[in-house]
PDB file of C-alpha atoms in Angstrom:
ATOM      1  CA  MET A 808     203.941  74.262 -55.645  1.00 90.00           C
ATOM      2  CA  LYS A 809     206.091  75.632 -52.829  1.00 94.00           C
ATOM      3  CA  ARG A 810     208.199  78.700 -53.460  1.00 96.00           C
ATOM      4  CA  TYR A 811     210.817  80.482 -51.414  1.00 96.00           C
ATOM      5  CA  TRP A 812     211.604  84.173 -51.262  1.00 97.00           C
ATOM      6  CA  ASP A 813     215.323  83.813 -51.993  1.00 96.00           C
ATOM      7  CA  THR A 814     214.705  81.947 -55.272  1.00 97.00           C
ATOM      8  CA  LEU A 815     212.271  84.408 -56.862  1.00 97.00           C
ATOM      9  CA  GLU A 816     213.179  87.004 -59.474  1.00 97.00           C
ATOM     10  CA  ILE A 817     211.528  90.298 -60.326  1.00 98.00           C
ATOM     11  CA  GLY A 818     209.375  89.657 -63.398  1.00 97.00           C
ATOM     12  CA  ASP A 819     208.408  86.097 -62.427  1.00 98.00           C
ATOM     13  CA  ALA A 820     204.920  85.508 -63.802  1.00 98.00           C
ATOM     14  CA  LEU A 821     201.933  84.109 -61.978  1.00 97.00           C
ATOM     15  CA  PRO A 822     200.415  81.127 -63.755  1.00 96.00           C
ATOM     16  CA  ALA A 823     197.706  82.351 -66.118  1.00 97.00           C
ATOM     17  CA  ILE A 824     194.371  81.034 -64.883  1.00 96.00           C
ATOM     18  CA  VAL A 825     191.917  80.675 -67.767  1.00 97.00           C
ATOM     19  CA  LYS A 826     188.311  80.399 -66.625  1.00 95.00           C
ATOM     20  CA  LYS A 827     185.426  78.865 -68.530  1.00 95.00           C
ATOM     21  CA  PRO A 828     182.941  81.344 -70.000  1.00 97.00           C
ATOM     22  CA  ILE A 829     181.032  83.086 -67.208  1.00 96.00           C
ATOM     23  CA  SER A 830     177.571  81.559 -66.915  1.00 96.00           C
ATOM     24  CA  ARG A 831     174.426  83.054 -65.460  1.00 94.00           C
ATOM     25  CA  LEU A 832     174.383  80.233 -62.906  1.00 94.00           C
ATOM     26  CA  GLN A 833     177.935  81.138 -61.858  1.00 94.00           C
ATOM     27  CA  ILE A 834     176.905  84.788 -61.480  1.00 93.00           C
ATOM     28  CA  ALA A 835     173.936  83.785 -59.313  1.00 92.00           C
ATOM     29  CA  GLN A 836     176.098  81.460 -57.200  1.00 92.00           C
ATOM     30  CA  PHE A 837     178.701  84.197 -56.714  1.00 90.00           C
ATOM     31  CA  ALA A 838     175.977  86.696 -55.801  1.00 87.00           C
ATOM     32  CA  ALA A 839     174.642  84.270 -53.177  1.00 88.00           C
ATOM     33  CA  ALA A 840     178.082  83.445 -51.773  1.00 89.00           C
ATOM     34  CA  SER A 841     179.073  87.116 -51.502  1.00 87.00           C
ATOM     35  CA  GLU A 842     175.600  88.334 -50.510  1.00 87.00           C
ATOM     36  CA  GLU A 843     175.696  90.750 -53.457  1.00 83.00           C
ATOM     37  CA  PHE A 844     172.108  90.586 -54.670  1.00 87.00           C
ATOM     38  CA  SER A 845     172.099  93.638 -56.927  1.00 91.00           C
ATOM     39  CA  PRO A 846     169.431  93.227 -59.598  1.00 89.00           C
ATOM     40  CA  LEU A 847     172.041  94.529 -62.065  1.00 91.00           C
ATOM     41  CA  HIS A 848     173.739  91.133 -61.709  1.00 89.00           C
ATOM     42  CA  LEU A 849     170.618  88.973 -61.689  1.00 91.00           C
ATOM     43  CA  ASP A 850     167.789  90.617 -63.640  1.00 93.00           C
ATOM     44  CA  ASP A 851     168.140  91.395 -67.361  1.00 91.00           C
ATOM     45  CA  GLU A 852     165.088  93.666 -67.429  1.00 95.00           C
ATOM     46  CA  HIS A 853     166.371  95.728 -64.506  1.00 94.00           C
ATOM     47  CA  ALA A 854     169.843  95.966 -66.088  1.00 93.00           C
ATOM     48  CA  LYS A 855     168.336  97.012 -69.445  1.00 94.00           C
ATOM     49  CA  ALA A 856     166.206  99.661 -67.714  1.00 95.00           C
ATOM     50  CA  ALA A 857     169.452 100.985 -66.194  1.00 95.00           C
ATOM     51  CA  GLY A 858     171.041 101.270 -69.672  1.00 94.00           C
ATOM     52  CA  PHE A 859     172.967  98.009 -69.914  1.00 94.00           C
ATOM     53  CA  ASN A 860     172.604  95.274 -72.550  1.00 93.00           C
ATOM     54  CA  SER A 861     171.948  92.627 -69.915  1.00 92.00           C
ATOM     55  CA  ALA A 862     172.793  91.660 -66.352  1.00 92.00           C
ATOM     56  CA  TYR A 863     176.538  91.497 -65.749  1.00 94.00           C
ATOM     57  CA  ALA A 864     178.859  89.718 -63.336  1.00 94.00           C
ATOM     58  CA  PRO A 865     180.079  91.279 -60.086  1.00 92.00           C
ATOM     59  CA  GLY A 866     183.590  92.682 -60.543  1.00 90.00           C
ATOM     60  CA  LEU A 867     184.744  90.844 -57.437  1.00 92.00           C
ATOM     61  CA  MET A 868     184.683  87.624 -59.477  1.00 94.00           C
ATOM     62  CA  ALA A 869     187.800  88.866 -61.289  1.00 96.00           C
ATOM     63  CA  LEU A 870     189.524  89.602 -57.979  1.00 95.00           C
ATOM     64  CA  GLY A 871     188.706  86.057 -56.864  1.00 94.00           C
ATOM     65  CA  PHE A 872     190.313  84.687 -60.023  1.00 96.00           C
ATOM     66  CA  ALA A 873     193.440  86.786 -59.330  1.00 97.00           C
ATOM     67  CA  GLU A 874     193.579  85.243 -55.854  1.00 97.00           C
ATOM     68  CA  GLU A 875     193.355  81.800 -57.440  1.00 97.00           C
ATOM     69  CA  SER A 876     196.372  82.654 -59.603  1.00 97.00           C
ATOM     70  CA  LEU A 877     198.331  83.808 -56.536  1.00 98.00           C
ATOM     71  CA  ARG A 878     197.551  80.562 -54.705  1.00 97.00           C
ATOM     72  CA  ALA A 879     198.617  78.535 -57.759  1.00 97.00           C
ATOM     73  CA  PHE A 880     201.943  80.425 -57.814  1.00 97.00           C
ATOM     74  CA  ALA A 881     202.926  79.434 -54.259  1.00 97.00           C
ATOM     75  CA  SER A 882     200.950  77.071 -52.056  1.00 95.00           C
ATOM     76  CA  ASN A 883     203.009  78.185 -49.047  1.00 96.00           C
ATOM     77  CA  MET A 884     202.369  81.923 -49.495  1.00 97.00           C
ATOM     78  CA  ARG A 885     200.298  83.917 -47.012  1.00 96.00           C
ATOM     79  CA  ILE A 886     198.406  86.657 -48.861  1.00 97.00           C
ATOM     80  CA  VAL A 887     198.482  89.790 -46.699  1.00 95.00           C
ATOM     81  CA  SER A 888     196.686  92.117 -49.106  1.00 95.00           C
ATOM     82  CA  LEU A 889     194.881  91.929 -52.411  1.00 96.00           C
ATOM     83  CA  THR A 890     193.275  94.960 -53.987  1.00 96.00           C
ATOM     84  CA  GLY A 891     191.831  95.673 -57.375  1.00 96.00           C
ATOM     85  CA  THR A 892     190.027  98.269 -59.418  1.00 97.00           C
ATOM     86  CA  PHE A 893     187.458  97.227 -61.955  1.00 96.00           C
ATOM     87  CA  GLN A 894     188.078  98.525 -65.465  1.00 97.00           C
ATOM     88  CA  ARG A 895     185.321  96.963 -67.574  1.00 97.00           C
ATOM     89  CA  LEU A 896     182.083  95.109 -67.008  1.00 96.00           C
ATOM     90  CA  ILE A 897     182.147  91.315 -67.128  1.00 96.00           C
ATOM     91  CA  TRP A 898     179.347  89.908 -69.236  1.00 96.00           C
ATOM     92  CA  PRO A 899     177.818  86.424 -69.269  1.00 96.00           C
ATOM     93  CA  GLY A 900     179.846  84.405 -71.768  1.00 97.00           C
ATOM     94  CA  ASP A 901     183.105  86.293 -71.147  1.00 97.00           C
ATOM     95  CA  THR A 902     186.186  84.134 -70.668  1.00 97.00           C
ATOM     96  CA  LEU A 903     188.508  85.614 -68.064  1.00 97.00           C
ATOM     97  CA  ILE A 904     192.246  85.101 -67.762  1.00 98.00           C
ATOM     98  CA  ALA A 905     193.940  86.010 -64.455  1.00 98.00           C
ATOM     99  CA  LYS A 906     197.578  87.060 -64.741  1.00 98.00           C
ATOM    100  CA  GLY A 907     200.275  88.722 -62.698  1.00 98.00           C
ATOM    101  CA  LEU A 908     203.928  89.649 -62.355  1.00 98.00           C
ATOM    102  CA  LEU A 909     206.287  89.835 -59.408  1.00 98.00           C
ATOM    103  CA  LEU A 910     207.256  93.495 -58.996  1.00 98.00           C
ATOM    104  CA  ARG A 911     209.241  93.562 -55.781  1.00 97.00           C
ATOM    105  CA  ARG A 912     210.948  91.424 -53.124  1.00 97.00           C
ATOM    106  CA  TYR A 913     211.610  93.111 -49.804  1.00 97.00           C
ATOM    107  CA  GLN A 914     211.762  92.644 -46.044  1.00 96.00           C
ATOM    108  CA  LYS A 915     209.562  94.422 -43.546  1.00 95.00           C
ATOM    109  CA  HIS A 916     208.779  93.590 -39.893  1.00 91.00           C
ATOM    110  CA  ASP A 917     211.081  90.535 -40.155  1.00 91.00           C
ATOM    111  CA  GLU A 918     208.874  89.199 -42.956  1.00 95.00           C
ATOM    112  CA  HIS A 919     209.982  88.170 -46.435  1.00 97.00           C
ATOM    113  CA  ARG A 920     207.497  89.954 -48.678  1.00 97.00           C
ATOM    114  CA  ILE A 921     206.684  89.827 -52.364  1.00 98.00           C
ATOM    115  CA  GLN A 922     204.566  92.327 -54.249  1.00 98.00           C
ATOM    116  CA  PHE A 923     202.644  91.488 -57.406  1.00 98.00           C
ATOM    117  CA  SER A 924     200.800  93.378 -60.068  1.00 98.00           C
ATOM    118  CA  VAL A 925     197.663  91.322 -60.841  1.00 98.00           C
ATOM    119  CA  TRP A 926     195.024  91.691 -63.527  1.00 98.00           C
ATOM    120  CA  CYS A 927     192.275  89.878 -65.387  1.00 98.00           C
ATOM    121  CA  GLU A 928     191.617  90.120 -69.099  1.00 98.00           C
ATOM    122  CA  ASN A 929     188.592  89.042 -71.088  1.00 98.00           C
ATOM    123  CA  GLN A 930     188.703  86.991 -74.283  1.00 97.00           C
ATOM    124  CA  HIS A 931     189.378  90.208 -76.267  1.00 98.00           C
ATOM    125  CA  HIS A 932     192.508  90.902 -74.160  1.00 97.00           C
ATOM    126  CA  GLU A 933     190.761  93.876 -72.537  1.00 98.00           C
ATOM    127  CA  VAL A 934     191.719  94.400 -68.895  1.00 98.00           C
ATOM    128  CA  VAL A 935     188.602  94.031 -66.723  1.00 98.00           C
ATOM    129  CA  MET A 936     190.407  94.338 -63.362  1.00 98.00           C
ATOM    130  CA  LYS A 937     193.867  95.481 -62.315  1.00 98.00           C
ATOM    131  CA  GLY A 938     195.332  95.434 -58.866  1.00 97.00           C
ATOM    132  CA  SER A 939     198.149  94.474 -56.569  1.00 97.00           C
ATOM    133  CA  SER A 940     198.927  91.956 -53.891  1.00 97.00           C
ATOM    134  CA  ILE A 941     201.447  91.472 -51.127  1.00 97.00           C
ATOM    135  CA  GLY A 942     202.341  88.028 -49.901  1.00 97.00           C
ATOM    136  CA  LEU A 943     204.663  86.505 -47.331  1.00 97.00           C
ATOM    137  CA  LEU A 944     206.973  83.605 -48.064  1.00 97.00           C
ATOM    138  CA  PHE A 945     209.569  81.722 -46.118  1.00 96.00           C
ATOM    139  CA  LYS A 946     213.068  82.884 -46.993  1.00 96.00           C
ATOM    140  CA  ASN A 947     214.104  79.307 -47.785  1.00 94.00           C
ATOM    141  CA  ALA A 948     213.372  75.687 -46.850  1.00 93.00           C
ATOM    142  CA  LEU A 949     215.411  75.929 -43.633  1.00 93.00           C
ATOM    143  CA  HIS A 950     213.368  78.959 -42.529  1.00 92.00           C
ATOM    144  CA  GLU A 951     210.201  76.947 -43.209  1.00 92.00           C
ATOM    145  CA  GLN A 952     211.469  73.953 -41.191  1.00 91.00           C
ATOM    146  CA  LYS A 953     212.279  76.177 -38.221  1.00 91.00           C
ATOM    147  CA  SER A 954     208.805  77.711 -38.242  1.00 90.00           C
ATOM    148  CA  GLN A 955     206.962  74.355 -38.196  1.00 85.00           C
ATOM    149  CA  SER A 956     204.104  75.999 -40.092  1.00 89.00           C
ATOM    150  CA  ALA A 957     202.671  75.607 -43.585  1.00 90.00           C
ATOM    151  CA  VAL A 958     202.710  79.360 -44.267  1.00 92.00           C
ATOM    152  CA  PRO A 959     204.709  82.233 -42.766  1.00 93.00           C
ATOM    153  CA  ALA A 960     203.250  83.904 -39.697  1.00 90.00           C
ATOM    154  CA  ILE A 961     202.223  87.540 -39.802  1.00 89.00           C
ATOM    155  CA  SER A 962     204.364  89.651 -37.494  1.00 89.00           C
ATOM    156  CA  SER A 963     202.703  91.511 -34.629  1.00 91.00           C
ATOM    157  CA  ALA A 964     203.635  94.817 -36.325  1.00 90.00           C
ATOM    158  CA  THR A 965     201.836  93.758 -39.515  1.00 88.00           C
ATOM    159  CA  HIS A 966     198.874  92.504 -37.477  1.00 86.00           C
ATOM    160  CA  GLU A 967     198.578  95.876 -35.733  1.00 88.00           C
ATOM    161  CA  ALA A 968     198.879  97.736 -39.045  1.00 86.00           C
ATOM    162  CA  LEU A 969     196.098  95.601 -40.569  1.00 83.00           C
ATOM    163  CA  LEU A 970     193.848  96.253 -37.563  1.00 86.00           C
ATOM    164  CA  LYS A 971     194.430  99.991 -37.863  1.00 87.00           C
ATOM    165  CA  LYS A 972     193.703  99.902 -41.580  1.00 82.00           C
ATOM    166  CA  CYS A 973     190.479  97.964 -41.001  1.00 82.00           C
ATOM    167  CA  ALA A 974     189.378 100.416 -38.301  1.00 83.00           C
ATOM    168  CA  HIS A 975     190.206 103.337 -40.602  1.00 78.00           C
ATOM    169  CA  LEU A 976     188.229 101.783 -43.476  1.00 75.00           C
ATOM    170  CA  LEU A 977     185.295 101.091 -41.169  1.00 75.00           C
ATOM    171  CA  ASN A 978     185.320 104.731 -40.035  1.00 77.00           C
ATOM    172  CA  ASP A 979     185.450 105.953 -43.650  1.00 72.00           C
ATOM    173  CA  VAL A 980     182.474 103.774 -44.604  1.00 61.00           C
ATOM    174  CA  SER A 981     180.406 104.702 -41.563  1.00 60.00           C
ATOM    175  CA  HIS A 982     181.047 108.445 -41.994  1.00 60.00           C
ATOM    176  CA  SER A 983     180.528 108.495 -45.756  1.00 57.00           C
ATOM    177  CA  HIS A 984     177.164 106.774 -45.465  1.00 50.00           C
ATOM    178  CA  GLY A 985     176.026 108.416 -42.236  1.00 51.00           C
ATOM    179  CA  VAL A 986     175.632 104.971 -40.725  1.00 43.00           C
ATOM    180  CA  ALA A 987     176.492 104.028 -37.178  1.00 42.00           C
ATOM    181  CA  VAL A 988     178.791 101.013 -37.348  1.00 39.00           C
ATOM    182  CA  GLU A 989     179.589  98.870 -34.349  1.00 40.00           C
ATOM    183  CA  HIS A 990     183.352  98.403 -34.095  1.00 36.00           C
ATOM    184  CA  LYS A 991     184.460  94.947 -33.015  1.00 39.00           C
ATOM    185  CA  GLU A 992     187.916  93.633 -32.414  1.00 35.00           C
ATOM    186  CA  LEU A 993     188.878  91.507 -35.403  1.00 32.00           C
ATOM    187  CA  VAL A 994     191.246  89.102 -33.707  1.00 31.00           C
TER     188      VAL A 994
END
């Protein structure tokens, strides 16, 4: 469904995305797709030796479900940022529900931005991940027609800010791990 910035209200809810119970096959497929091959996610014996009841799902699965909810909210939204912190482990058999609320509408760098609080709950209504997201929308249908694009473009100021943030994060990772990281231009 298409949405426009000037029609949204603070408190608008993202569609709740209810996922089927997490299967071991799904965990393995996610591990392969994300190249996250921790034995804590794939090997029960290893996970038990580390003090867990069994292998558990990567927390990033919940963030992926939150992204799915954002995309269901507005097919014409460009997601500029999506962050999350993981609150609880996700076990095989858990049913996750991705949810979110619109917190803010604002303009920055000639962009029409919306900010969401996003989270995922398990079948016991326990929050397993909470985070936030910023998206760009067209102001209205006329703005979309003028752009001749399916989603709003990122301004050059936002592009530069994202590049700086990526470079900063890369520096933090390389210094915290004592690893030399080759810096490449992202765009």
